[in-house]
XYZ file of C-alpha atoms in Angstrom:
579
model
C 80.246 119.898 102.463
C 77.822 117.999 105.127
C 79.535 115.534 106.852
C 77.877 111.863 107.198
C 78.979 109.810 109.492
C 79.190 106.307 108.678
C 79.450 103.298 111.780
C 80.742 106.620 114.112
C 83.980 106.033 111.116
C 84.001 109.320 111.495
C 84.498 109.794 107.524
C 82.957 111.899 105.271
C 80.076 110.928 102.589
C 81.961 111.537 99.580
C 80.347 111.687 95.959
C 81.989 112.544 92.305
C 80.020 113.800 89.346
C 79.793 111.403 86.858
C 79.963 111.800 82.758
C 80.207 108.698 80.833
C 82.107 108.529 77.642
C 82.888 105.255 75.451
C 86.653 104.501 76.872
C 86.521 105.021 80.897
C 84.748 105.529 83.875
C 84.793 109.634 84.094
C 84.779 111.149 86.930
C 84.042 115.105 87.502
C 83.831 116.426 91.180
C 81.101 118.392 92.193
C 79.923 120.353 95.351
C 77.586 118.760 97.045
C 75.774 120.104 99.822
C 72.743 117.923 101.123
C 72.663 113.927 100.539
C 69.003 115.275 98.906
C 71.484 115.816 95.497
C 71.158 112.008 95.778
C 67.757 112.285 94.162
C 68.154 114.267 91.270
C 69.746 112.709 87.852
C 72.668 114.204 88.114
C 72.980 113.014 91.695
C 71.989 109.554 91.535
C 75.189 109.042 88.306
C 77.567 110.846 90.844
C 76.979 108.646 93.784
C 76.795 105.400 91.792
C 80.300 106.824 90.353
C 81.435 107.415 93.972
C 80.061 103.655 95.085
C 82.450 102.489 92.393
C 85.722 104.552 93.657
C 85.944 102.349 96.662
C 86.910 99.637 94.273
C 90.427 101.420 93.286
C 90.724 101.266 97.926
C 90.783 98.064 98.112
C 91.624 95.987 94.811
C 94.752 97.499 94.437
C 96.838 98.661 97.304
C 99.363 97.350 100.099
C 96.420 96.745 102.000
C 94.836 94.414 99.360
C 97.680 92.197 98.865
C 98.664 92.253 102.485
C 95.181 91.263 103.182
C 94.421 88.545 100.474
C 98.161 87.405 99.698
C 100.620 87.100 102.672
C 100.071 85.252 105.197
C 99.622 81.887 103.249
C 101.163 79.092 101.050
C 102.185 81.386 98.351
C 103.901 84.294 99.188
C 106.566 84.762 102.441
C 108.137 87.474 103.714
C 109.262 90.513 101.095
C 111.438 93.344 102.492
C 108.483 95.083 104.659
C 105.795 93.951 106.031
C 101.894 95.207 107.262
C 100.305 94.984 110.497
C 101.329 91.056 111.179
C 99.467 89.548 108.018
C 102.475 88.161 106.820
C 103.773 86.004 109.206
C 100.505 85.978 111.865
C 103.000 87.878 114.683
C 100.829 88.135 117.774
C 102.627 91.666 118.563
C 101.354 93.585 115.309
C 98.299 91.464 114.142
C 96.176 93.412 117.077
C 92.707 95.226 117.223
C 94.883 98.547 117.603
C 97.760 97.669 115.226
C 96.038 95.710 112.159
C 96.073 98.678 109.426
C 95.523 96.573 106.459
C 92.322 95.027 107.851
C 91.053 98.147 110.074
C 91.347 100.332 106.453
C 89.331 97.625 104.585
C 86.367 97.665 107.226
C 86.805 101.685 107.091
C 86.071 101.676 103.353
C 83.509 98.781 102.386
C 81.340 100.595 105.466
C 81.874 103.807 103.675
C 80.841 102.621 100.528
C 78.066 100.921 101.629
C 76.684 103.718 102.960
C 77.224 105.389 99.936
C 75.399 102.615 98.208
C 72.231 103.005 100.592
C 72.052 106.533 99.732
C 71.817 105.517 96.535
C 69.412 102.763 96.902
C 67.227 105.277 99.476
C 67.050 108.324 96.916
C 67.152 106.878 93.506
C 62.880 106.328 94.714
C 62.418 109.820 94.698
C 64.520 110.700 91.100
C 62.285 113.004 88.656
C 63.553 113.154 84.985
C 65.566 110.200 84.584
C 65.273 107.352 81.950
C 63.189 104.425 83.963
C 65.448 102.036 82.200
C 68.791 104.189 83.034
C 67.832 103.900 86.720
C 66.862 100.712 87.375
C 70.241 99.663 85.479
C 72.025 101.861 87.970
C 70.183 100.486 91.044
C 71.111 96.745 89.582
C 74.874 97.912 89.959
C 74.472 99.658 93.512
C 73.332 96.263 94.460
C 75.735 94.674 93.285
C 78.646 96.239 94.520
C 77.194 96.979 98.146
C 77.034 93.353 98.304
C 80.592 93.104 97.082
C 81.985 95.193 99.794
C 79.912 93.211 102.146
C 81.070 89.725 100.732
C 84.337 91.003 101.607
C 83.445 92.075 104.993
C 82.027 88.954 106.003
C 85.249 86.976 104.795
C 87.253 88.225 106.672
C 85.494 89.925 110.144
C 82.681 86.394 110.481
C 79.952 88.369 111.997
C 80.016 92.034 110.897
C 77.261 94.754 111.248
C 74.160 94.297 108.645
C 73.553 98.344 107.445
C 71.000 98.661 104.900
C 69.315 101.821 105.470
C 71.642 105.252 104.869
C 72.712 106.711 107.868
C 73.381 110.951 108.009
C 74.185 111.142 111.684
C 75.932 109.792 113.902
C 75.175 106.621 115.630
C 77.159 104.142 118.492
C 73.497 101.756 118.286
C 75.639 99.302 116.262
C 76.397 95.438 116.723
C 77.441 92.507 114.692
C 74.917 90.300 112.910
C 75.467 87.158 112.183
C 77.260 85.687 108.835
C 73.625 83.939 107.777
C 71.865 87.628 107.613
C 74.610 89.258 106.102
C 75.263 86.143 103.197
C 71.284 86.604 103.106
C 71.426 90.118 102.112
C 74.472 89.844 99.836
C 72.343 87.074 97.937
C 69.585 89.208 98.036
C 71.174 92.025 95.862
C 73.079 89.819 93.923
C 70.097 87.883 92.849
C 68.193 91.565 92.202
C 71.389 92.508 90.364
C 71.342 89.694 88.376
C 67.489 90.286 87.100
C 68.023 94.057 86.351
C 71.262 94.246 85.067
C 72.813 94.625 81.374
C 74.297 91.729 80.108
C 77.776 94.272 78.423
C 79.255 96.887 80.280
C 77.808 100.410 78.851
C 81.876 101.249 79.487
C 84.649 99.529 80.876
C 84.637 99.081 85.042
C 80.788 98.953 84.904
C 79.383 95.688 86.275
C 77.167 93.754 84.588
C 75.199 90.595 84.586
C 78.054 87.845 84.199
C 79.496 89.690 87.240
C 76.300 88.869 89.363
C 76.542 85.397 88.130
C 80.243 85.075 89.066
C 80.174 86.687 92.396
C 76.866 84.545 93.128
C 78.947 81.421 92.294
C 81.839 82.886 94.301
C 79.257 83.513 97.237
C 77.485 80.034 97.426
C 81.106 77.976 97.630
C 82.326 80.595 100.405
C 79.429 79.914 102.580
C 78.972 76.283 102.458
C 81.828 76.045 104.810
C 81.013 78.438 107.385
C 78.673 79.203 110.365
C 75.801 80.339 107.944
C 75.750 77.334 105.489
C 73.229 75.704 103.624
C 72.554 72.202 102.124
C 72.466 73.777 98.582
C 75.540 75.942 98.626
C 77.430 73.932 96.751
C 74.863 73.205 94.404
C 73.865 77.058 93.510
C 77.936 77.516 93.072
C 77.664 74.941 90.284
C 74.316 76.253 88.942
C 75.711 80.078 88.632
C 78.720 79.362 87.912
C 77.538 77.123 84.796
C 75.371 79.586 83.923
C 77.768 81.789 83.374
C 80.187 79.138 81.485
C 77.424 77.726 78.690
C 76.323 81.590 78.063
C 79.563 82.957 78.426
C 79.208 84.364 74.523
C 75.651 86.097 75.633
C 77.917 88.367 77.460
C 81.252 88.847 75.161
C 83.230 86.396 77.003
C 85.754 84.002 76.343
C 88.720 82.648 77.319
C 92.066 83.996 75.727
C 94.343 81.873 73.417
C 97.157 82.379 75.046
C 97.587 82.908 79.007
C 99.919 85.746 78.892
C 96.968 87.881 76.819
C 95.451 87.789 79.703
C 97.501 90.306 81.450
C 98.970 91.940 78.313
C 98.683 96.015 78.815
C 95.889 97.150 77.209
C 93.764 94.221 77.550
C 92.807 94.752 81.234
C 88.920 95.063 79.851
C 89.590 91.782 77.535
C 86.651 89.057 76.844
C 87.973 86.927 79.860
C 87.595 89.516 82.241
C 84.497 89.653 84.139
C 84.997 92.137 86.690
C 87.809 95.001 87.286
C 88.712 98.133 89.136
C 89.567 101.094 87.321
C 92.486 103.700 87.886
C 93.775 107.146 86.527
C 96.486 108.969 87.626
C 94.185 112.264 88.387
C 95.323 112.940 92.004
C 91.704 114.964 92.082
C 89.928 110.874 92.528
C 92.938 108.607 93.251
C 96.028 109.143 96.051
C 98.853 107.997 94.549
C 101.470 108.354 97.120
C 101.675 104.444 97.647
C 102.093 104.956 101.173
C 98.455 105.744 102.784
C 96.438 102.994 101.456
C 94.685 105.552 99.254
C 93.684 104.805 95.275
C 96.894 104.278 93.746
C 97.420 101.118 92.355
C 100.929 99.898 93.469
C 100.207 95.709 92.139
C 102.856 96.474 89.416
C 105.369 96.700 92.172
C 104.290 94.635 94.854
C 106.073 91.334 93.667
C 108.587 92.615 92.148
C 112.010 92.280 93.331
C 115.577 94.189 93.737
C 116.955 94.581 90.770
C 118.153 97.959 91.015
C 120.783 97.557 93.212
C 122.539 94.623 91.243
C 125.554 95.406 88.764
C 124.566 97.115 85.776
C 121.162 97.890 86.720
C 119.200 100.907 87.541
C 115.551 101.369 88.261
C 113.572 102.427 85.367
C 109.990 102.222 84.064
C 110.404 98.666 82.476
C 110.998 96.863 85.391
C 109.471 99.320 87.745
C 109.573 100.194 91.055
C 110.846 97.120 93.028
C 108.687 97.000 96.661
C 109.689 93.584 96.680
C 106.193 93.054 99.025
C 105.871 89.323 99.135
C 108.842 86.876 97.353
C 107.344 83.400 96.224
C 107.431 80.344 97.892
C 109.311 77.521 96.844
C 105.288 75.589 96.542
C 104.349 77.959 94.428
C 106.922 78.257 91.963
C 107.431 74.191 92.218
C 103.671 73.821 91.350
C 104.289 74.614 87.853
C 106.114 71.283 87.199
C 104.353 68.625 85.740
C 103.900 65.860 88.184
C 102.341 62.317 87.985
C 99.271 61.413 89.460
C 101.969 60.542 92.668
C 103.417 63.406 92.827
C 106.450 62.659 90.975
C 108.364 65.114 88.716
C 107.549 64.489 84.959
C 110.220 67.089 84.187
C 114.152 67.542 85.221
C 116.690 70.246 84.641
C 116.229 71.933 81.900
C 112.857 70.924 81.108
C 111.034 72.111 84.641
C 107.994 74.167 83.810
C 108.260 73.757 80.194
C 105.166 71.755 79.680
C 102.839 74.333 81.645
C 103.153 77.555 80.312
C 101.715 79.872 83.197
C 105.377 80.286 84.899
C 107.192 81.649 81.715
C 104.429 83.673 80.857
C 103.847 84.920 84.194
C 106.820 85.145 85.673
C 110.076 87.292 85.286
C 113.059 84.754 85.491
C 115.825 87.194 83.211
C 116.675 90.874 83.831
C 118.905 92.737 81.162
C 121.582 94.848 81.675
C 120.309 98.348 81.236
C 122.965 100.332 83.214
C 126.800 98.883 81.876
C 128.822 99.982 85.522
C 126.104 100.387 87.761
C 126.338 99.242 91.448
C 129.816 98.050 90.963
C 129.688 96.792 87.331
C 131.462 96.961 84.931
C 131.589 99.288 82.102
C 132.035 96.666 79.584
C 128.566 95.321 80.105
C 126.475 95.643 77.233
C 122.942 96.628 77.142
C 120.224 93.921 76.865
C 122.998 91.368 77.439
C 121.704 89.636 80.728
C 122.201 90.572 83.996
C 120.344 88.375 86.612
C 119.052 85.226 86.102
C 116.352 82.925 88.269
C 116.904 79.502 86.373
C 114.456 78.179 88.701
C 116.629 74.971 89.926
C 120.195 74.670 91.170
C 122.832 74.198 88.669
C 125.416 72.191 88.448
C 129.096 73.087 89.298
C 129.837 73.279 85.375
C 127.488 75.432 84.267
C 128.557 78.458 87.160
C 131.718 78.161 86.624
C 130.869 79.275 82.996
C 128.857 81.829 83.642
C 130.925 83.235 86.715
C 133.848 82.998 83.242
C 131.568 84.538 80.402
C 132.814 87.712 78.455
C 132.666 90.605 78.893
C 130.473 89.823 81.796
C 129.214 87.886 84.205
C 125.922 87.782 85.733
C 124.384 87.310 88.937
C 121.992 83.885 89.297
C 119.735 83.564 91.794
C 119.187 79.371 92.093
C 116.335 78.501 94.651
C 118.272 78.141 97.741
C 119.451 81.496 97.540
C 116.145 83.523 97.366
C 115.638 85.998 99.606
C 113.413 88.350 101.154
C 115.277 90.809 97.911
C 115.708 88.628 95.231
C 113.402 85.966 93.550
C 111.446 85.447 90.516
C 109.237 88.385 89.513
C 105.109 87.945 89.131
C 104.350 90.103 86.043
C 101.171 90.092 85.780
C 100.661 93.715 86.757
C 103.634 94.665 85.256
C 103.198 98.870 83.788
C 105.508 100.131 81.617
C 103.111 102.763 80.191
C 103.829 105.300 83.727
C 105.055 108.982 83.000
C 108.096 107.752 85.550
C 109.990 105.280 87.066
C 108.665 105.640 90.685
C 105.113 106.729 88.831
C 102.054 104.558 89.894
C 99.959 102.464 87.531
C 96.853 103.681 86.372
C 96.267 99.893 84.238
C 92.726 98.533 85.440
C 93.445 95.875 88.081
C 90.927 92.731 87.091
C 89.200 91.001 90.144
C 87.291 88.475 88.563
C 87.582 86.784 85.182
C 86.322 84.083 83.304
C 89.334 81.243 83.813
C 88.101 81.615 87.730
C 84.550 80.522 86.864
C 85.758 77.392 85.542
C 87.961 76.264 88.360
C 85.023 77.495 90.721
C 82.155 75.148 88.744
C 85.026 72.400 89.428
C 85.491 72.881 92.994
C 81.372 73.025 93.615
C 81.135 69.927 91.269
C 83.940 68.352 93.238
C 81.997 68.695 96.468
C 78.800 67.034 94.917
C 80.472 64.283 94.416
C 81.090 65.029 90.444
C 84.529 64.244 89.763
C 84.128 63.811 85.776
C 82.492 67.016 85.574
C 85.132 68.536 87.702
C 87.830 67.294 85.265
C 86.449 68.725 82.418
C 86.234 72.101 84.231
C 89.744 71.890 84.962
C 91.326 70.425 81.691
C 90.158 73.589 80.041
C 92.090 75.763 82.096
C 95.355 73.624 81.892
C 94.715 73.229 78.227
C 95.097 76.897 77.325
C 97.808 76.359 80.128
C 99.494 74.090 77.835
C 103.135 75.072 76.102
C 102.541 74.185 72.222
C 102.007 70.726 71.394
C 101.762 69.834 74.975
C 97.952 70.086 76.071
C 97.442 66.540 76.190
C 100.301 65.943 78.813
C 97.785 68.964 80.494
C 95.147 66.886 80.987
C 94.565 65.204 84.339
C 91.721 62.226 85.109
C 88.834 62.403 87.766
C 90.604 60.299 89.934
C 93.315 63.481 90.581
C 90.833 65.647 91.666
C 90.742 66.419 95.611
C 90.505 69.659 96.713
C 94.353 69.837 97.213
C 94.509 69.712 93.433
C 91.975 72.158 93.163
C 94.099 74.171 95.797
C 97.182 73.896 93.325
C 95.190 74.826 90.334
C 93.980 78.159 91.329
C 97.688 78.612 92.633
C 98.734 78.055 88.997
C 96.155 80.172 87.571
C 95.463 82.829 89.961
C 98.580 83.592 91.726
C 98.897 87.384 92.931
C 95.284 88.117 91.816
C 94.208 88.833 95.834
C 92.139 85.468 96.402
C 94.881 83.388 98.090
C 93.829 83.698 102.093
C 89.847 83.478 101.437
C 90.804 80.199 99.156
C 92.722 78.464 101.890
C 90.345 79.972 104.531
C 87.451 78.490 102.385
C 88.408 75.005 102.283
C 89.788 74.397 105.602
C 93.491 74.528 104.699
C 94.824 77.601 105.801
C 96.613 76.598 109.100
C 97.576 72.887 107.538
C 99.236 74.866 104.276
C 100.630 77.802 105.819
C 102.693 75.347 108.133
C 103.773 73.114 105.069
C 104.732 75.446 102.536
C 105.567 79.017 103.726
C 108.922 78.381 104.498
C 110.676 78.949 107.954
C 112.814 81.908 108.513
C 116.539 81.066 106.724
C 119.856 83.232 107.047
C 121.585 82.826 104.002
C 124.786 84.283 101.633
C 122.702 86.490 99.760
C 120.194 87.823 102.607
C 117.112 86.413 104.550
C 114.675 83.895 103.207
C 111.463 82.912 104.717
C 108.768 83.835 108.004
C 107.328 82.866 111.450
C 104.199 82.578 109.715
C 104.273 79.044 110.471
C 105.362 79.097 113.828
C 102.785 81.812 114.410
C 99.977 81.189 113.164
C 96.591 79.469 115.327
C 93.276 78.202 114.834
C 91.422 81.691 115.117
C 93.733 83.014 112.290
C 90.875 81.875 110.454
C 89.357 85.299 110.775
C 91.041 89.162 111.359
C 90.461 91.329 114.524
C 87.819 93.594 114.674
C 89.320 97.527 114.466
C 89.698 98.403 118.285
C 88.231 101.885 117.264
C 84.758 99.987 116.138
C 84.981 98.213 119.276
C 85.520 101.522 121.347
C 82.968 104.105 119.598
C 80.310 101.820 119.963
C 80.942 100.859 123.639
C 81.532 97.444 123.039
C 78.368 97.046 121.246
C 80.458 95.614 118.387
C 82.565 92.575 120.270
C 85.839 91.055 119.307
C 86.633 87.933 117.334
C 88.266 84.985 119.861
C 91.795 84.987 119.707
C 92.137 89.089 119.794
């Protein structure tokens, strides 16, 4: 196989044969000898395919959520920990130590090289359908401005490559955000004119994705170097778009929030945009270990279970990496609160009213072991086992359940999570793996509809549209709502700031890797990571909390360029401040 070098990456140019069906994204490898296999039918299907595979690198990894979920007002410190993101420690977040970041420059460059093959041979295919190829140029497009869109969020300036390189090169430098936004805008907006409206099969984008990622692309740039004075209205304009013609293109919000994420439903009407997986090691790595194609989001947020009495690991409740344990914020955000501040709910009733944390979150674990770490024989299957109540409990009440028959059970009240044990994000939960340390092959979703709505709100929010912003909003916290309850949901324009709008997406899109370019977005990373991720606390039951607060400065704001960019160029490509 001829090796292309990509940004002197030093990686190979790698294509799969592609053979649609009507269920998945199919995959066949095939030799490939020239990039000139590029412009024959066959070709052009098998590098689109391979364009696509870069998707599974970086939507569902450690290196995703490391990238898009530590590190802020959501998530602290799990039991391990990646190249500094977490907690902003000036020893590992380096040019030379930052693996997360380095591996997602190393694949968006190889994909978008990949892509410009495409885009360079699909002019010379013979023998193809005129409408089948301009659909699959629309979706090149798309995606190389995807990878770039991440790029620029979170390198600033990053090298603009839009011609496909086959040799090596060190003539590269960093352009500035404007020309790369330009270009992503560029082949979003050609996406968006070529593109089906439906996927042809699930994981293919389409042309509510363009929309979405347009709206997505207009509110990230009107804060930064390369804005413009009608960011903020384009974000509205797409992002409507999108809303009032949602049924054009099969979408819809579902009933019920925990549909959403039910297994199975990973190519539901709400979801816009996703990343597909298989377990065929022949396309995806699924040792968890390499940042490879496995998708490991199942066990990323979920916590130690299996070494508790009467509990052992198994496929239900998966494979505990216990990545990134919640933050107090987060978990507290799901109470209903006033338009001070103040608690609506107490005890018993906290989170009741909004749905999302019940449905989302893992708060009981049954026994499914009886003597197990020290338990007791006499435990009884499915009886409980742990136990997250979610608020401390009164003297009374533990002294009953440290009494119950035949059992006890361990409880976990909020001053005694740790870096082990806390309340479990299901929303990637997999029960449907051949075995209990088995990865997930579920399709991870990256965009879906409930986004678009809290995005229209944000850009109406910012042009001064408050009213319209509610009504954005009250959608989402009405399908939010527990039954009989979406009324107390609703909020009034005179709520809406963009902390609210901070705390909404929290609600709604928790875990779903958009966390640090949200905070980074609106200015409120450093102010949020020092109020809410929590400071590091010894404790009975283990360590609770990071430095991240302590640690993190102004130029956080952005990641270090890889050193190895840095040195195979000569220092062509320069270093972000702070680095």
């Amino acid at each position: 196989m001829k090796k292309l070098v990509i940004v002197t990456l030093g990686t190979s140019l790698l294509f799969a044969g592609a053979s649609c069906n009507k269920d998945i994204l199919d995959e066949n490898p095939q030799s490939i000898t020239t990039p000139s296999f590029l412009g024959t039918p066959q070709g052009i299907e098998a590098g689109v395919t391979g364009v696509y595979s870069g998707l599974r690198q970086i939507y569902g990894n450690d290196a995703a959520f490391f990238s898009t979920e530590a590190g802020t007002d959501l998530w602290t410190n799990g039991i391990s920990s990646s190249s500094g993101l977490n907690d902003y420690n000036p020893n590992d977040l380096t040019p030379a130590n930052a693996t997360s970041t380095s591996f997602l420059w190393q694949v968006c460059y190889q994909q978008i090289n990949n892509a410009n093959g495409v885009l360079q041979y699909s002019a010379t295919v013979q023998g193809m359908d005129p409408a089948r190829l301009k659909q699959l140029v629309a979706e090149t497009k798309l995606l190389r401005a995807t990878y770039y869109f991440l790029l620029v969020r979170h390198f600033g300036d990053v090298p603009l490559m839009l011609s496909f390189i086959d040799a090596p090169t060190k003539d590269i430098s960093r352009a500035p955000q404007a020309e790369v936004y330009n270009a992503i805008i560029a082949d979003l907006t050609d996406a968006m004119n070529n593109i089906a409206d439906k996927p042809a099969q699930p994981g293919r984008v389409t042309r509510a994705t363009s929309l979405h990622t347009l709206a997505k692309v207009y509110l990230e740039r009107a804060t930064s170097t390369a804005k413009q004075g009608d960011d903020y209205a384009n974000a509205a304009k797409f992002a409507k778009e999108l809303i009032d013609n949602q049924s054009r293109y099969g979408l819809g919000l579902e009933a019920d929030p925990a549909t959403v994420f039910t297994e199975g439903n990973e190519n539901g009407k709400e979801v816009i945009f996703n990343a597909q997986f298989n377990g065929d090691a022949s396309f995806s790595r699924i040792d968890g270990f390499a940042f490879g194609g496995e998708n490991i989001a199942a066990f990323n947020f979920r916590s130690r279970y299996d070494i508790l009495p009467n509990m052992t690991r198994d496929i239900n409740y998966g494979r505990p990496f216990a990545r990134h344990s919640l933050t107090h914020y987060l978990e507290d955000a799901y109470i209903l609160r006033d338009a001070n501040g103040n608690a609506l709910e107490i005890q018993t009733q906290l989170r009741t009213t909004d749905a999302r944390y019940s449905k989302w979150f893992t708060t009981v674990y049954l026994v499914n072991s009886p003597g197990a770490n020290g338990g007791n024989a006499s435990a009884v299957v499915g009886d409980t086992s742990i136990w997250y109540p979610g608020r401390e409990l009164p003297a009374a009440v533990l002294t009953r359940i440290a009494n119950r028959k035949p059992v006890t059970y361990r409880v976990f009240q909020p001053s005694q999570y740790t870096t082990e044990f806390f309340p479990t994000l299901n929303k990637f939960d997999s029960r449907n793996r051949t075995s209990f340390q088995g990865f997930s092959t579920r399709p991870n979703i990256v965009y879906r509809l409930a986004e678009t709505y809290l995005i229209a709100a944000e850009a109406y929010f910012y042009l001064g549209n408050s009213a319209q912003a509610r009504d954005y909003i009250n959608v989402v916290r009405r399908r939010a709502a527990a039954p009989g309850k979406a009324t107390q949901m609703e909020i009034t324009a005179n709520r809406i700031n963009i902390d609210f709008i901070l705390d909404e997406r929290a609600r709604e899109l928790c875990g779903e890797l958009t966390r640090w370019y949200d905070l980074k977005r609106t200015g409120k990373l450093i102010e949020r990571v020092k109020l809410y991720n929590p400071p590091i606390t010894r404790l009975a039951t283990g360590i609770y909390g990071s430095n991240a607060a302590i640690n993190i400065k102004d130029y956080h704001v952005l990641r270090p360029i890889p050193q190895t960019e840095i040195d195979r160029t000569g220092g062509k490509i320069t270093q972000n401040t702070g680095y």
